[in-house]
Coordinates of C-alpha atoms in Angstrom, one line a residue:
Chain A
X1 CA 9.2 -34.5 15.5
X2 CA 10.5 -31.0 15.8
X3 CA 9.4 -27.7 17.2
X4 CA 8.5 -25.2 14.5
X5 CA 9.3 -21.6 15.1
X6 CA 8.2 -18.8 12.9
X7 CA 10.9 -17.9 10.5
X8 CA 12.6 -21.3 10.9
X9 CA 13.8 -23.0 7.7
X10 CA 13.6 -26.7 6.9
X11 CA 14.7 -28.9 4.0
X12 CA 13.3 -32.1 2.6
X13 CA 15.2 -35.4 3.3
X14 CA 14.1 -36.9 0.0
X15 CA 13.9 -34.0 -2.6
X16 CA 15.1 -30.5 -3.2
X17 CA 12.2 -28.8 -1.4
X18 CA 12.8 -26.2 1.3
X19 CA 10.3 -24.3 3.4
X20 CA 10.1 -21.4 5.9
X21 CA 7.6 -21.5 8.8
X22 CA 5.1 -18.6 8.7
X23 CA 3.1 -19.7 11.7
X24 CA 3.0 -22.9 13.6
X25 CA 1.3 -24.6 16.6
X26 CA 3.2 -24.8 19.8
X27 CA 5.2 -27.9 20.8
X28 CA 6.7 -30.7 18.7
X29 CA 4.9 -31.5 15.5
X30 CA 5.5 -34.1 12.7
X31 CA 6.2 -32.2 9.5
X32 CA 7.1 -34.3 6.6
X33 CA 8.0 -33.8 2.9
X34 CA 7.6 -36.8 0.6
X35 CA 6.4 -38.7 3.7
X36 CA 9.8 -38.3 5.5
X37 CA 10.5 -36.0 8.4
X38 CA 11.9 -32.6 7.3
X39 CA 15.3 -31.5 8.6
X40 CA 16.5 -28.2 9.9
X41 CA 18.1 -26.5 7.0
X42 CA 21.4 -26.3 8.9
X43 CA 21.4 -30.0 9.6
X44 CA 24.1 -32.3 8.4
X45 CA 21.9 -35.4 8.6
X46 CA 22.0 -37.7 5.6
X47 CA 19.5 -37.1 2.8
X48 CA 18.3 -39.3 0.0
X49 CA 15.8 -42.1 -0.1
X50 CA 12.4 -42.3 -1.8
X51 CA 9.4 -40.1 -1.9
X52 CA 6.4 -42.0 -0.7
X53 CA 4.0 -42.4 -3.6
X54 CA 1.1 -40.9 -1.6
X55 CA 3.2 -37.8 -0.9
X56 CA 4.5 -37.1 -4.4
X57 CA 2.4 -34.0 -5.1
X58 CA 5.3 -31.5 -5.2
X59 CA 5.7 -28.0 -3.8
X60 CA 6.2 -24.8 -5.8
X61 CA 8.4 -21.9 -4.9
X62 CA 6.5 -18.9 -3.5
X63 CA 3.4 -20.8 -2.7
X64 CA 2.0 -21.0 0.8
X65 CA 0.8 -24.3 2.4
X66 CA -1.6 -24.7 5.3
X67 CA -3.2 -27.6 7.2
X68 CA -7.0 -27.9 7.3
X69 CA -7.2 -26.2 10.8
X70 CA -5.0 -23.4 9.6
X71 CA -2.8 -23.7 12.6
X72 CA 0.3 -24.3 10.4
X73 CA 1.4 -22.2 7.5
X74 CA 4.7 -22.6 5.6
X75 CA 6.2 -20.8 2.6
X76 CA 7.9 -22.9 -0.1
X77 CA 11.4 -21.3 -0.8
X78 CA 12.7 -24.1 -3.1
X79 CA 10.8 -26.3 -5.5
X80 CA 10.6 -30.1 -4.8
X81 CA 8.8 -33.2 -5.9
X82 CA 7.7 -34.2 -2.4
X83 CA 4.4 -33.1 -0.8
X84 CA 4.2 -31.5 2.6
X85 CA 2.2 -33.2 5.4
X86 CA 1.5 -32.6 9.0
X87 CA 1.0 -35.7 11.1
X88 CA 0.4 -37.6 7.8
X89 CA -2.2 -35.2 6.5
X90 CA -1.2 -33.5 3.2
X91 CA -1.1 -29.7 3.5
X92 CA -3.2 -27.6 1.2
X93 CA -2.1 -24.7 -1.1
X94 CA -3.3 -21.5 0.4
X95 CA -5.3 -19.1 -1.8
X96 CA -3.9 -15.6 -1.7
X97 CA -5.9 -12.4 -2.2
X98 CA -4.7 -10.0 -4.8
X99 CA -3.9 -6.7 -3.4
X100 CA -3.3 -3.4 -5.2
X101 CA 0.3 -2.6 -5.8
X102 CA 1.5 0.2 -3.5
X103 CA 5.3 0.2 -3.6
Chain B
X1 CA 13.5 -15.4 8.2
X2 CA 15.8 -13.0 6.4
X3 CA 15.3 -10.3 3.7
X4 CA 18.0 -12.1 1.7
X5 CA 15.5 -15.0 1.3
X6 CA 13.4 -12.7 -1.0
X7 CA 16.3 -12.3 -3.3
X8 CA 17.3 -15.9 -3.1
X9 CA 13.8 -17.0 -4.3
X10 CA 13.9 -14.4 -7.1
X11 CA 17.3 -15.7 -8.2
X12 CA 16.0 -19.3 -8.2
X13 CA 12.8 -18.5 -10.1
X14 CA 13.9 -15.9 -12.7
X15 CA 17.7 -15.3 -12.6
X16 CA 18.0 -13.8 -16.0
X17 CA 15.4 -11.1 -15.6
X18 CA 16.5 -7.5 -15.3
X19 CA 16.0 -6.5 -11.6
X20 CA 17.1 -2.9 -11.4
X21 CA 18.0 -0.2 -13.9
X22 CA 19.5 3.1 -12.8
X23 CA 17.4 5.6 -14.9
X24 CA 20.2 8.2 -14.8
X25 CA 22.8 6.1 -16.7
X26 CA 21.0 2.9 -17.9
X27 CA 23.2 0.6 -15.8
X28 CA 21.4 -2.5 -14.7
X29 CA 21.5 -5.8 -12.6
X30 CA 19.8 -9.1 -13.3
X31 CA 18.6 -11.0 -10.3
X32 CA 21.4 -13.5 -10.7
X33 CA 24.0 -10.6 -10.9
X34 CA 22.5 -8.9 -7.8
X35 CA 22.5 -12.2 -5.8
X36 CA 26.1 -13.0 -6.6
X37 CA 27.2 -9.4 -6.0
X38 CA 25.5 -9.3 -2.6
X39 CA 27.5 -12.4 -1.6
X40 CA 30.8 -10.9 -2.6
X41 CA 30.1 -7.5 -0.9
X42 CA 28.9 -9.4 2.2
X43 CA 32.4 -10.9 2.4
X44 CA 34.0 -7.4 2.1
X45 CA 31.7 -6.0 4.8
X46 CA 32.5 -8.9 7.2
X47 CA 36.2 -8.5 6.5
X48 CA 36.0 -4.8 7.5
X49 CA 34.7 -5.6 10.9
X50 CA 31.8 -3.2 10.6
X51 CA 28.7 -3.7 12.6
X52 CA 26.5 -1.5 10.3
X53 CA 26.3 -0.9 6.5
X54 CA 25.5 2.7 5.9
X55 CA 24.4 4.1 2.5
X56 CA 24.6 7.8 1.8
X57 CA 23.8 8.7 -1.8
X58 CA 20.9 9.1 -4.2
X59 CA 19.1 6.0 -5.6
X60 CA 21.4 3.9 -7.7
X61 CA 22.3 0.3 -8.1
X62 CA 24.2 0.4 -4.8
X63 CA 20.8 0.9 -3.1
X64 CA 19.5 -2.7 -3.5
X65 CA 23.0 -4.1 -3.4
X66 CA 23.7 -2.6 0.0
X67 CA 20.3 -3.6 1.4
X68 CA 20.9 -7.3 0.4
X69 CA 24.6 -7.2 1.3
X70 CA 23.8 -6.1 4.8
X71 CA 21.2 -8.8 5.2
X72 CA 23.7 -11.5 4.0
X73 CA 26.5 -10.1 6.1
X74 CA 24.2 -10.0 9.2
X75 CA 24.7 -6.2 9.9
X76 CA 21.9 -3.7 10.0
X77 CA 21.4 -1.5 6.9
X78 CA 21.4 2.2 7.6
X79 CA 20.3 4.5 4.7
X80 CA 21.1 8.2 5.5
X81 CA 19.5 11.3 4.1
X82 CA 21.9 12.9 1.7
X83 CA 20.0 16.2 2.0
X84 CA 21.1 16.8 5.6
X85 CA 23.9 19.2 6.3
X86 CA 27.4 17.8 6.7
X87 CA 27.3 18.4 10.5
X88 CA 24.0 16.5 10.8
X89 CA 25.3 13.6 8.6
X90 CA 28.4 13.3 10.7
X91 CA 26.4 13.3 14.0
X92 CA 24.2 10.4 12.7
X93 CA 27.1 8.5 11.3
X94 CA 28.8 8.6 14.7
X95 CA 25.8 6.9 16.2
X96 CA 26.2 3.8 13.9
X97 CA 29.9 3.0 14.1
X98 CA 31.8 0.8 13.4
X99 CA 30.4 1.4 9.9
X100 CA 31.0 0.3 6.3
X101 CA 29.9 3.5 4.5
X102 CA 28.9 3.4 0.8
X103 CA 28.7 7.0 -0.4
X104 CA 29.3 9.7 -3.0
X105 CA 32.9 9.9 -4.2
X106 CA 33.4 13.4 -2.9
X107 CA 32.4 12.5 0.7
X108 CA 34.8 9.5 0.9
X109 CA 37.8 11.5 2.2
X110 CA 35.9 13.6 4.8
X111 CA 33.6 10.9 6.2
X112 CA 36.3 8.3 6.0
X113 CA 38.2 10.4 8.5
X114 CA 35.5 9.8 11.1
X115 CA 36.7 7.2 13.7
X116 CA 35.7 3.6 12.9
X117 CA 34.2 4.5 9.5
X118 CA 35.4 2.6 6.4
X119 CA 34.2 4.8 3.5
X120 CA 33.8 3.4 0.0
X121 CA 32.6 5.2 -3.1
X122 CA 29.5 3.8 -4.7
X123 CA 31.4 3.1 -7.9
X124 CA 34.0 1.1 -6.0
X125 CA 31.3 -0.8 -4.1
X126 CA 29.7 -1.7 -7.4
X127 CA 33.0 -2.7 -9.1
X128 CA 33.2 -6.5 -9.0
X129 CA 37.0 -6.4 -9.4
X130 CA 37.4 -5.0 -5.9
X131 CA 35.2 -7.7 -4.2
X132 CA 36.5 -11.0 -5.5
X133 CA 36.1 -13.0 -2.3
X134 CA 32.8 -14.9 -2.0
X135 CA 31.1 -14.9 1.4
X136 CA 31.3 -18.1 3.4
X137 CA 28.0 -19.7 4.5
X138 CA 24.4 -18.6 4.4
X139 CA 22.8 -15.6 6.1
X140 CA 21.2 -16.0 9.5
X141 CA 17.6 -17.1 9.6
X142 CA 17.0 -15.6 13.1
X143 CA 13.9 -13.5 12.6
X144 CA 14.9 -11.2 15.5
X145 CA 18.0 -9.8 13.9
X146 CA 17.9 -6.2 13.0
X147 CA 17.5 -5.6 9.2
X148 CA 17.2 -1.9 9.0
X149 CA 17.9 1.1 11.2
X150 CA 16.0 4.1 9.8
X151 CA 16.4 7.6 11.2
X152 CA 12.9 9.1 11.2
X153 CA 12.3 12.6 9.8
X154 CA 10.9 13.7 13.1
X155 CA 10.1 17.4 13.0
X156 CA 11.3 18.1 16.5
X157 CA 14.4 17.0 18.5
X158 CA 17.1 14.6 17.7
X159 CA 16.2 12.0 15.0
X160 CA 15.2 8.7 16.4
X161 CA 16.4 5.4 14.8
X162 CA 13.5 3.1 14.1
X163 CA 14.4 -0.5 14.4
X164 CA 13.0 -2.9 11.8
X165 CA 13.8 -6.5 12.3
X166 CA 13.9 -9.2 9.6
X167 CA 10.6 -10.5 10.9
X168 CA 8.9 -7.2 10.4
X169 CA 10.1 -6.6 6.8
X170 CA 9.6 -10.2 5.6
X171 CA 6.1 -10.3 7.2
X172 CA 5.1 -7.2 5.3
X173 CA 6.3 -8.6 2.0
X174 CA 4.7 -12.0 2.5
X175 CA 1.4 -10.5 3.5
X176 CA 1.2 -7.9 0.7
X177 CA 3.0 -9.3 -2.3
X178 CA 2.4 -12.5 -4.3
X179 CA 5.7 -14.2 -5.3
X180 CA 6.6 -13.9 -9.0
X181 CA 3.3 -12.1 -9.7
X182 CA 4.9 -9.6 -12.1
X183 CA 5.1 -10.3 -15.8
X184 CA 8.3 -10.0 -17.9
X185 CA 7.0 -6.6 -19.2
X186 CA 6.2 -5.1 -15.8
X187 CA 8.4 -2.2 -14.8
X188 CA 8.1 0.0 -11.8
X189 CA 9.4 3.6 -11.7
X190 CA 10.8 4.4 -8.2
X191 CA 11.4 8.0 -7.3
X192 CA 11.1 8.0 -3.5
X193 CA 14.4 8.5 -1.8
X194 CA 16.4 5.4 -0.6
X195 CA 16.4 6.6 3.0
X196 CA 12.6 6.6 3.1
X197 CA 10.7 3.4 4.2
X198 CA 8.8 3.5 0.9
X199 CA 12.1 3.3 -1.0
X200 CA 13.2 0.2 1.0
X201 CA 9.7 -1.4 0.6
X202 CA 9.9 -0.7 -3.1
X203 CA 13.2 -2.7 -3.4
X204 CA 11.8 -5.7 -1.5
X205 CA 8.4 -5.9 -3.1
X206 CA 9.7 -5.5 -6.6
X207 CA 12.3 -8.3 -6.0
X208 CA 9.7 -10.6 -4.6
X209 CA 7.2 -10.0 -7.3
X210 CA 9.9 -10.1 -10.0
X211 CA 9.2 -6.6 -11.3
X212 CA 11.9 -4.6 -13.1
X213 CA 12.7 -1.3 -11.1
X214 CA 13.7 1.8 -13.0
X215 CA 15.3 4.2 -10.5
X216 CA 14.8 7.9 -10.8
X217 CA 17.4 9.5 -8.5
X218 CA 16.3 13.1 -8.5
X219 CA 12.7 13.7 -9.1
X220 CA 11.5 16.2 -11.6
X221 CA 8.1 15.9 -13.4
X222 CA 9.9 16.1 -16.8
X223 CA 12.2 13.2 -16.0
X224 CA 9.4 11.1 -14.5
X225 CA 7.2 11.5 -17.5
X226 CA 10.2 10.9 -19.9
X227 CA 11.3 7.7 -18.0
X228 CA 7.8 6.4 -17.7
X229 CA 7.3 6.6 -21.5
X230 CA 10.7 5.4 -22.4
X231 CA 10.6 2.3 -20.2
X232 CA 6.9 1.6 -20.8
X233 CA 6.5 1.8 -17.0
X234 CA 3.5 -0.2 -15.7
X235 CA 3.6 0.7 -11.9
X236 CA 4.7 3.8 -10.0
X237 CA 4.6 5.3 -6.5
X238 CA 4.6 9.1 -5.9
X239 CA 4.1 11.4 -3.0
X240 CA 1.4 14.0 -3.3
X241 CA 3.7 16.9 -4.1
X242 CA 5.2 14.8 -7.0
X243 CA 1.7 14.0 -8.4
X244 CA 0.8 17.7 -8.2
X245 CA 3.9 18.6 -10.3
X246 CA 3.2 15.8 -12.8
X247 CA -0.3 17.0 -13.2
X248 CA 0.9 20.6 -13.6
X249 CA 3.4 19.6 -16.3
X250 CA 0.7 17.6 -18.2
X251 CA -1.7 20.6 -18.0
X252 CA 1.0 22.9 -19.3
X253 CA 1.7 20.4 -22.2
X254 CA -2.0 20.8 -23.1
X255 CA -2.7 17.1 -23.8
X256 CA -6.0 15.6 -22.8
X257 CA -4.4 12.5 -21.4
X258 CA -0.9 11.6 -20.1
X259 CA -0.1 9.3 -23.1
X260 CA 1.2 6.5 -20.9
X261 CA -1.0 3.6 -22.0
X262 CA 1.3 1.1 -20.2
X263 CA 0.9 2.6 -16.8
X264 CA -1.5 0.2 -15.1
X265 CA -1.2 1.3 -11.6
X266 CA -0.2 4.5 -9.8
X267 CA 0.0 4.5 -6.0
X268 CA 0.5 7.5 -3.8
X269 CA 1.0 8.2 -0.2
X270 CA 3.2 9.9 2.4
X271 CA 1.0 12.9 2.9
X272 CA -2.4 14.4 2.4
X273 CA -3.4 14.4 -1.3
X274 CA -5.4 17.5 -2.3
X275 CA -8.7 16.4 -3.8
X276 CA -8.2 18.7 -6.8
X277 CA -4.9 17.0 -7.6
X278 CA -6.2 13.4 -7.5
X279 CA -9.3 14.3 -9.5
X280 CA -7.2 15.8 -12.2
X281 CA -4.8 12.9 -12.2
X282 CA -7.6 10.5 -12.6
X283 CA -8.6 12.4 -15.8
X284 CA -5.0 12.4 -17.2
X285 CA -4.6 8.7 -16.5
X286 CA -8.1 7.3 -17.4
X287 CA -7.1 3.7 -17.6
X288 CA -4.7 3.6 -14.6
X289 CA -5.6 2.0 -11.3
X290 CA -5.0 4.5 -8.5
X291 CA -4.2 3.4 -4.9
X292 CA -3.6 5.5 -1.8
X293 CA -1.3 3.9 0.7
X294 CA -0.8 4.9 4.3
X295 CA 2.1 3.7 6.4
X296 CA 4.9 4.7 8.7
X297 CA 8.5 3.8 9.1
X298 CA 7.7 2.0 12.3
X299 CA 5.2 -0.2 10.5
X300 CA 7.5 -1.4 7.7
X301 CA 5.6 0.8 5.2
X302 CA 2.0 0.4 4.1
X303 CA -0.7 -0.6 6.6
X304 CA -3.8 0.8 4.9
X305 CA -4.8 1.0 1.2
X306 CA -7.6 2.7 -0.7
X307 CA -7.7 0.6 -3.9
X308 CA -8.5 1.2 -7.5
X309 CA -12.2 0.1 -7.4
X310 CA -12.8 2.4 -4.5
X311 CA -11.3 5.3 -6.4
X312 CA -13.7 4.7 -9.3
X313 CA -16.6 4.2 -7.0
X314 CA -16.0 7.4 -5.1
X315 CA -15.8 9.5 -8.3
X316 CA -19.0 8.1 -9.8
X317 CA -21.1 8.0 -6.6
X318 CA -23.6 10.6 -5.6
X319 CA -23.6 9.5 -2.0
X320 CA -21.6 12.1 0.0
X321 CA -20.4 9.4 2.4
X322 CA -18.9 7.4 -0.4
X323 CA -17.5 10.4 -2.2
X324 CA -15.7 11.5 1.0
X325 CA -13.8 8.2 0.9
X326 CA -11.6 9.5 -1.9
X327 CA -9.8 11.6 0.8
X328 CA -9.5 8.5 3.1
X329 CA -6.5 6.2 3.1
X330 CA -8.7 3.1 2.7
X331 CA -8.8 0.0 4.9
X332 CA -6.3 -2.0 6.8
X333 CA -4.2 -4.6 5.0
X334 CA -4.8 -8.3 5.9
X335 CA -3.0 -9.1 9.1
X336 CA -3.1 -5.4 10.3
X337 CA -5.5 -4.1 12.9
X338 CA -6.2 -0.4 13.4
X339 CA -8.0 1.3 16.3
X340 CA -8.8 4.9 17.2
X341 CA -8.4 5.9 20.9
X342 CA -9.0 9.0 22.8
X343 CA -6.6 10.9 25.1
X344 CA -7.2 8.5 28.0
X345 CA -6.5 5.5 25.7
X346 CA -10.2 4.5 25.5
X347 CA -11.4 2.8 22.3
X348 CA -13.6 5.1 20.2
X349 CA -16.6 4.1 18.1
X350 CA -16.8 4.6 14.3
X351 CA -16.5 8.3 13.4
X352 CA -14.7 9.3 16.6
X353 CA -11.6 11.4 16.2
X354 CA -8.5 10.4 18.2
X355 CA -5.1 8.8 17.9
X356 CA -4.5 6.0 15.4
X357 CA -3.2 2.7 17.0
X358 CA -1.9 -0.2 14.9
X359 CA -1.0 -3.8 15.5
X360 CA 0.4 -6.6 13.3
X361 CA 3.4 -8.8 12.4
X362 CA 4.9 -5.9 10.4
X363 CA 4.7 -3.4 13.2
X364 CA 7.9 -2.7 15.0
X365 CA 7.3 0.4 17.0
X366 CA 10.8 0.1 18.4
X367 CA 13.5 2.8 18.6
X368 CA 17.2 2.1 19.1
X369 CA 18.1 2.8 22.7
X370 CA 14.5 3.3 23.8
X371 CA 13.0 -0.1 23.2
X372 CA 9.5 -0.7 21.9
X373 CA 6.8 1.9 22.5
X374 CA 4.0 -0.7 21.8
X375 CA 1.7 -1.5 24.7
X376 CA 1.4 -4.9 26.5
X377 CA -1.0 -6.1 23.7
X378 CA 1.3 -5.1 20.9
X379 CA -0.5 -1.8 19.9
X380 CA 1.7 0.9 18.5
X381 CA 0.5 4.5 19.1
X382 CA 1.3 6.2 15.8
X383 CA 0.9 9.8 17.0
X384 CA -1.2 10.4 13.9
X385 CA -4.7 11.6 14.5
X386 CA -7.7 10.1 12.6
X387 CA -11.1 8.5 12.5
X388 CA -12.5 5.3 11.0
X389 CA -16.0 5.2 9.4
X390 CA -18.6 2.4 9.7
X391 CA -17.1 0.5 6.9
X392 CA -13.5 0.6 8.2
X393 CA -12.2 3.5 6.1
X394 CA -9.5 5.4 7.8
X395 CA -9.3 9.2 7.6
X396 CA -6.2 11.0 8.6
X397 CA -6.4 14.3 10.6
X398 CA -2.7 15.2 10.9
X399 CA -0.4 14.5 13.7
X400 CA -1.8 14.0 17.2
X401 CA 0.6 16.7 18.4
X402 CA -1.1 19.1 15.9
X403 CA -4.3 19.2 17.7
X404 CA -5.3 22.8 18.6
X405 CA -6.4 23.4 22.2
X406 CA -8.6 26.5 22.1
X407 CA -10.2 27.4 25.4
X408 CA -10.0 23.8 26.7
X409 CA -11.6 22.4 23.5
X410 CA -9.6 20.0 21.2
X411 CA -9.8 21.0 17.6
X412 CA -8.6 18.9 14.7
X413 CA -6.8 20.8 11.9
X414 CA -7.9 18.1 9.5
X415 CA -11.6 18.6 10.1
X416 CA -11.2 22.3 9.4
X417 CA -8.9 21.8 6.4
X418 CA -11.4 19.3 4.8
X419 CA -14.1 21.9 4.9
X420 CA -11.9 24.7 3.6
X421 CA -10.7 22.5 0.6
X422 CA -14.3 22.2 -0.6
X423 CA -14.1 26.0 -1.4
X424 CA -13.9 26.3 -5.2
X425 CA -11.0 28.8 -5.1
X426 CA -8.8 27.0 -2.6
X427 CA -6.0 24.7 -3.9
X428 CA -4.3 23.9 -0.6
X429 CA -4.6 24.8 3.1
X430 CA -2.9 24.3 6.4
X431 CA -4.6 24.9 9.7
X432 CA -2.5 25.3 12.9
X433 CA -2.8 26.7 16.4
X434 CA -1.1 29.9 17.2
X435 CA -0.6 31.4 20.7
X436 CA -3.5 33.5 21.9
X437 CA -3.9 35.4 25.2
X438 CA -7.6 34.9 25.6
X439 CA -7.9 31.2 24.4
X440 CA -4.5 29.7 24.9
X441 CA -4.4 28.9 21.2
X442 CA -6.3 30.4 18.3
X443 CA -7.1 28.7 14.9
X444 CA -5.0 30.1 12.1
X445 CA -4.9 29.1 8.4
X446 CA -2.6 29.5 5.4
X447 CA -4.4 29.1 2.2
X448 CA -3.2 28.8 -1.4
X449 CA -5.5 30.1 -4.2
X450 CA -6.1 28.1 -7.4
X451 CA -4.4 29.6 -10.4
X452 CA -6.2 32.8 -11.4
X453 CA -8.6 32.7 -8.4
X454 CA -8.6 35.2 -5.6
X455 CA -10.0 34.4 -2.1
X456 CA -12.5 36.6 -0.2
X457 CA -11.5 36.0 3.4
X458 CA -14.8 37.1 4.9
X459 CA -16.9 34.9 2.5
X460 CA -14.6 32.0 3.3
X461 CA -15.1 32.5 7.1
X462 CA -18.9 32.6 6.5
X463 CA -18.7 29.3 4.6
X464 CA -16.7 27.6 7.3
X465 CA -19.2 28.9 10.0
X466 CA -22.1 27.4 8.0
X467 CA -20.5 23.9 8.3
X468 CA -18.6 24.0 11.6
X469 CA -19.0 25.4 15.1
X470 CA -17.8 29.0 15.4
X471 CA -14.8 27.9 17.6
X472 CA -13.4 26.2 14.5
X473 CA -13.5 29.2 12.2
X474 CA -9.9 30.5 11.8
X475 CA -9.3 33.9 13.5
X476 CA -6.4 34.4 11.1
X477 CA -6.5 33.4 7.4
X478 CA -3.5 34.3 5.3
X479 CA -3.1 33.8 1.5
X480 CA 0.2 32.3 0.5
X481 CA 1.7 31.5 -2.9
X482 CA 2.4 27.9 -1.7
X483 CA 2.7 25.8 1.4
X484 CA 6.1 24.5 2.7
X485 CA 6.6 20.7 2.1
X486 CA 9.7 18.6 2.7
X487 CA 11.1 16.5 -0.2
X488 CA 8.9 13.5 0.6
X489 CA 5.7 15.4 0.6
X490 CA 5.2 16.1 4.3
X491 CA 3.7 19.4 5.1
X492 CA 6.0 21.3 7.4
X493 CA 3.3 22.4 9.9
X494 CA 5.9 23.9 12.3
X495 CA 7.0 26.3 9.6
X496 CA 3.4 27.4 8.9
X497 CA 2.8 27.8 12.7
X498 CA 6.0 29.9 13.2
X499 CA 5.1 32.2 10.3
X500 CA 1.4 32.6 11.3
X501 CA 2.4 33.2 14.9
X502 CA 4.4 36.2 13.9
X503 CA 1.7 37.8 11.8

């Protein structure tokens, strides 16, 4: 369990994935990658171990992931083989609207 | 959250792609080269003890490099306007010391003599041999840290330094650009100055989308057209005065179209676009998507866009309400809210003219030494005047301070200008208030005739009076060869006002 703050960065304990929090519900939440709790990117805690087979959907750099209630949104900043989940529920890839280029 | 993260992701996803090319000499950086260079320059900046990284030069490869270096080193980036006088530059520089200054070679000695300024020539900043130490550790992910201090081009008083934090700039990019959305062949021609918010936004959005930037340091229509053809440019942004010059050049060359089949999108903003210019431009670039962007320094660039489909629709429509939208700046971006309020701060209904307020993650509204001017609910008063129609299209009416108060009645210059611009012989117009004994202020206008046309002042006044109340008909109308604009396309209304007040 960890408190997620907008702009905070987390890494997977079981694969190469890293994410940045875009928006998050208040208080401690259970954010996992590959079925294992994610670590603060500055953490020295040991990594390794196995990706849970139900959480092996992978994440792709630049994609946004949200929970069904859309209270949590994260941006993938490094690819990984694990899938993201909030309290055991896999996050969904967010559709993005195409905007005209202006700069 | 840090601007460096945008470059980190680009470097991870497409390191070998060309990121920036200096159009004046052909030098370039790949994303991998830019990333590595930023790390080494960050070590130099940290070692210097500077608390700001200042860039004072035209657009070149040191522009993106100094932006990302400052983000990595954890010091604000301060791009200064190289067109200011030496005294003005020195005064601004003294406000941001201790500074690591990246500048033109002939300024190094004089500005390096200013206390607590470590001046480095652009060529030395770019020379890898002089920055061999790699930076230790990652950049800060604290979203509250200041990314950019940008002196606004305020037309009165001492320039204010707008504070843009990493959270504002990153939010803007994440909400408006899709990561890696550009193809290998995509190239963007950037001709806005590096000390303008549009120049900073162009660096970040191009990096995040993976689009190759061609830099044009000193805009001329000839150079723009030549670079656009040579590099098969697919995207560009111009201010209205630049587009006017490009259109003039294409007209003078006598071709039916611009002969730039690669140019998919052309965006403009930064000032009011004369209808005649945009209509001609759409003929010269028949297959190009046009977008009009409206934004401010304090809002991390664009907050409103009139997109390509809307441009086409307005041109083909016979409905005057839809046609009028071509002179609007479109609708708010996702995540941005816009409201119009009256003098007392009361929310106005659709169509009401008042001051534009904006709110969103990308909105800073903060100035150094003065704090945020946003209200308790996060709304930023832009000091721009405007109105929003039923469908959410925003129409600009000039600065709120430009409102003319005639005999206690508030008159909007924009409303009068819009009517005058429909006159077939008028190319450009500026309406201002001038001192008047009887009314306090009187309405005065400077108009520019279309080439070969002459303007009958009395007939023009009659035309205005047919469409607006008599209080809005200018008491003075003066025909000028051209109107005064600054280099980023902003009409210098105070110059018009001073001139017309004397006549």
